[in-house]
mmCIF file of C-alpha atoms in Angstrom:
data_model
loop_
_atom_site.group_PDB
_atom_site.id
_atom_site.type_symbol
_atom_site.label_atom_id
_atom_site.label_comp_id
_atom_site.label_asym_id
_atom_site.label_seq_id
_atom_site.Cartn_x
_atom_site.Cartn_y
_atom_site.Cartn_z
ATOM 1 C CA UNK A 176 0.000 0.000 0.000
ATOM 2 C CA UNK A 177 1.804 3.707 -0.976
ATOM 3 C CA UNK A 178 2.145 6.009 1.885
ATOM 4 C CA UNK A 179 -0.696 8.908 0.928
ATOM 5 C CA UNK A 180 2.154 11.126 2.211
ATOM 6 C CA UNK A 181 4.197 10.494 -0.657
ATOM 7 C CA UNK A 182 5.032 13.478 -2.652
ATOM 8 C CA UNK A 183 7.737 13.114 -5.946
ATOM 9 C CA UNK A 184 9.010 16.246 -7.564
ATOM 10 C CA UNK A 185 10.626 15.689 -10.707
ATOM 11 C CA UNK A 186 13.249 18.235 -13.078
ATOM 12 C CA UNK A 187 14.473 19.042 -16.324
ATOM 13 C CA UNK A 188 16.772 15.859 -16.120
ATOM 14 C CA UNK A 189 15.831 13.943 -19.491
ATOM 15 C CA UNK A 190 16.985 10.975 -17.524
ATOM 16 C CA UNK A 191 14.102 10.963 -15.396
ATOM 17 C CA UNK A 192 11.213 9.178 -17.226
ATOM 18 C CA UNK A 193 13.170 7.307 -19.102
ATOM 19 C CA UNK A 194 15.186 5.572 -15.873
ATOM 20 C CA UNK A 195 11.706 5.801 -13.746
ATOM 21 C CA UNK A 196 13.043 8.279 -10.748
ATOM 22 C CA UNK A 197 11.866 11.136 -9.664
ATOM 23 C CA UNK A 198 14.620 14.050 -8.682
ATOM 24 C CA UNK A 199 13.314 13.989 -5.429
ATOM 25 C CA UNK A 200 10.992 12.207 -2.839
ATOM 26 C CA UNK A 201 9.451 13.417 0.383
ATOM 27 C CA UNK A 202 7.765 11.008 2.474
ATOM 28 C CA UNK A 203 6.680 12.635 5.816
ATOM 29 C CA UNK A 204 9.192 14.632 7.583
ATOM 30 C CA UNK A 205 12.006 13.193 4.817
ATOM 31 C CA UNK A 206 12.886 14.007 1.734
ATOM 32 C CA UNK A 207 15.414 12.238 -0.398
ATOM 33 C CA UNK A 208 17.297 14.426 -3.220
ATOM 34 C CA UNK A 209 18.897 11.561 -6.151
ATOM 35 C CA UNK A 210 21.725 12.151 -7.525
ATOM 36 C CA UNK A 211 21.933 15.987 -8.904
ATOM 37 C CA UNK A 212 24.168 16.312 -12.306
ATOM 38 C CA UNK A 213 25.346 19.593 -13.800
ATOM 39 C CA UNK A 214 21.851 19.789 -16.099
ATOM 40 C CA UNK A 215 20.811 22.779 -17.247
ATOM 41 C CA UNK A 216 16.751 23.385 -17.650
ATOM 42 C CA UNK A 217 17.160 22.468 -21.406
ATOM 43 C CA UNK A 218 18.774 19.337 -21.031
ATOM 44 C CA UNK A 219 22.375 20.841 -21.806
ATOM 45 C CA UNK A 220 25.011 20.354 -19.259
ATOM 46 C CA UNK A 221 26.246 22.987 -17.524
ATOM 47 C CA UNK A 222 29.560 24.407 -18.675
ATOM 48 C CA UNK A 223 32.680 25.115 -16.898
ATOM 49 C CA UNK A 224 34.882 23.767 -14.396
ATOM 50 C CA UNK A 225 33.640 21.684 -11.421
ATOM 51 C CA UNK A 226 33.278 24.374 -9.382
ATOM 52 C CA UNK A 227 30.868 25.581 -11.350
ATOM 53 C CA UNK A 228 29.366 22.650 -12.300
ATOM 54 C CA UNK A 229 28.636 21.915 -8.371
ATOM 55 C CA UNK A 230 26.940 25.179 -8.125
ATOM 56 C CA UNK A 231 24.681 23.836 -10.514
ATOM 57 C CA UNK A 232 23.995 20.195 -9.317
ATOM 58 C CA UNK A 233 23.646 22.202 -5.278
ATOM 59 C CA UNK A 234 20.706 24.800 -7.261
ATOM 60 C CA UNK A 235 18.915 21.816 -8.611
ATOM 61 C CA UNK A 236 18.948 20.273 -4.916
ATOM 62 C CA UNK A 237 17.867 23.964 -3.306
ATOM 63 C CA UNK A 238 14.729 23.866 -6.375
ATOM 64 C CA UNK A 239 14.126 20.184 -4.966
ATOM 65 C CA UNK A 240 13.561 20.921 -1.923
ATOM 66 C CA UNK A 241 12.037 23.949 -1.823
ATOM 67 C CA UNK A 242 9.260 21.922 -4.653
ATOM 68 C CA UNK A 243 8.669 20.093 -1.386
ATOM 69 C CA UNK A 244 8.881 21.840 1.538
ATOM 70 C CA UNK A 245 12.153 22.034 2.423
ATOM 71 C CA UNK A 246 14.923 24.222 2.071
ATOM 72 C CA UNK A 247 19.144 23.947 2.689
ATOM 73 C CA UNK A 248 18.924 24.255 6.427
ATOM 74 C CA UNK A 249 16.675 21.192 6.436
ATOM 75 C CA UNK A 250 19.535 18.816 4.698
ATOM 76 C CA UNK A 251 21.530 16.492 6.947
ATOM 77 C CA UNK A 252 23.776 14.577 4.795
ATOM 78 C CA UNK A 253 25.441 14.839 1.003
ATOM 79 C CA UNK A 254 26.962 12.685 -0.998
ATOM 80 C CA UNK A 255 29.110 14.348 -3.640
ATOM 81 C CA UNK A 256 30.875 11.549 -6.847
ATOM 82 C CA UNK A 257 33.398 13.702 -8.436
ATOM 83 C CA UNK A 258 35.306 12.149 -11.482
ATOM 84 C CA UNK A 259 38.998 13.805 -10.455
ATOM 85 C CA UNK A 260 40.734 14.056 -6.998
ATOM 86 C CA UNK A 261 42.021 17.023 -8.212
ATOM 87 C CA UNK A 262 38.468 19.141 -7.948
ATOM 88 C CA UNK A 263 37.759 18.155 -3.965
ATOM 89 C CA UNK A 264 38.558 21.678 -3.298
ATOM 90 C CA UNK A 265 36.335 23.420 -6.345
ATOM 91 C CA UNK A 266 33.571 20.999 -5.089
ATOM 92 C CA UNK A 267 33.990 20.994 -1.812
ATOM 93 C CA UNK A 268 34.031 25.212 -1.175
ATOM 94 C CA UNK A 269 31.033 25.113 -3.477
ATOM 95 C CA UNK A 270 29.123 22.668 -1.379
ATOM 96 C CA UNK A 271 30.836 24.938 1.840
ATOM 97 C CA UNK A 272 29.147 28.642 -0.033
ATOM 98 C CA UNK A 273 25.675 26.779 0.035
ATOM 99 C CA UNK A 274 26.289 24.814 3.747
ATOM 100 C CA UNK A 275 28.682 26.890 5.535
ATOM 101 C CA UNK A 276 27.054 27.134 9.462
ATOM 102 C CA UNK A 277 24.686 23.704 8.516
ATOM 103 C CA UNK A 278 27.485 21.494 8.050
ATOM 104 C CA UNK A 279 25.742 17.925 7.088
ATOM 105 C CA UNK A 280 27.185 14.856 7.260
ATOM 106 C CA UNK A 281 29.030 14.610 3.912
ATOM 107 C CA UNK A 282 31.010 12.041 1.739
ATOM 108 C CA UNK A 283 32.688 12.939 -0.941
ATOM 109 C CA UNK A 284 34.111 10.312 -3.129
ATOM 110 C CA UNK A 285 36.211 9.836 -6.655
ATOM 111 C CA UNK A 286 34.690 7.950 -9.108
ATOM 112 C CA UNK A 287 35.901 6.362 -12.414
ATOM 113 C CA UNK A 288 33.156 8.523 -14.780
ATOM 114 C CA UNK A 289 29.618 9.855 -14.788
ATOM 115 C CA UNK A 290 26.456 9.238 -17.483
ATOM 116 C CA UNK A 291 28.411 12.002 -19.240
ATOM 117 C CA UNK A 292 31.523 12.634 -20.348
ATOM 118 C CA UNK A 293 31.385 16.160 -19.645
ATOM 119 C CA UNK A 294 30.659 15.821 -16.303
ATOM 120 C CA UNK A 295 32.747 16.387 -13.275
ATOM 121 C CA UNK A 296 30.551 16.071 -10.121
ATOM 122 C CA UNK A 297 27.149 14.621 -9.184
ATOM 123 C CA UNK A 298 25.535 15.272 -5.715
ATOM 124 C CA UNK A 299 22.842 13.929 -3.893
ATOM 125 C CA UNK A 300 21.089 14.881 -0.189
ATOM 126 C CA UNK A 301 18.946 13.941 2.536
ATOM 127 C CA UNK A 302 16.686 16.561 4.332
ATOM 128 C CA UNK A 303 15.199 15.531 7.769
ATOM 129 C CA UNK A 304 12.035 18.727 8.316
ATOM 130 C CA UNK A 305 11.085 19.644 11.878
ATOM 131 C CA UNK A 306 7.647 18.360 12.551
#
């Protein structure tokens, strides 16, 4: 039986219906964020370095959660897959501009590649909203 409280949110990720996720899921006080790429609202991917590109991916996770109640203080863990050891610090002071005083738990991790070729991070997060 589906929870009635279920609410999906879904983005400009052409990935989406085609794979069968939504961007984003909020089940009661919870809401799971998938994995955000650097996607632009037409489909593109977002240029530039990965700096940039996590400014992107962390602006689709602010629209997800905001969709469903939620909003950047509510998050309490990240996952960020980056594709080079050598951007931790472009990704990481992104993720720090949009976290700074929340400080989730977060994992960052190097990966062999993404769906994309021209993509250099991918980041997902967990909101928990007071009751």
């Amino acid at each position: 039986m589906a929870d009635s409280s279920r609410r999906n949110h879904s983005s400009a990720s052409p990935f989406e219906p085609v794979y069968a996720y939504s961007r984003a899921v909020r089940v009661g006080s919870r809401i799971d964020v998938a994995g955000c790429a650097p996607i632009e609202p037409d489909g593109s991917s977002t240029p530039g370095d990965a700096g940039v590109q996590a400014a992107r991916c962390l602006t689709i996770i602010g629209e997800a959660l905001e969709a469903l109640g939620g909003s950047f203080v509510d998050v309490v863990r990240t996952r960020m897959y980056i594709t080079d050891a050598a951007d931790a610090d472009l990704v990481g002071r992104a993720h720090g501009a949009v976290f700074g005083d929340i400080r989730p738990a977060a994992t960052m991790l190097v990966i062999p590649a993404l769906i994309r070729p021209e993509w250099k991070v991918e980041i997902e997060a967990e909101a928990i909203l007071e009751k």
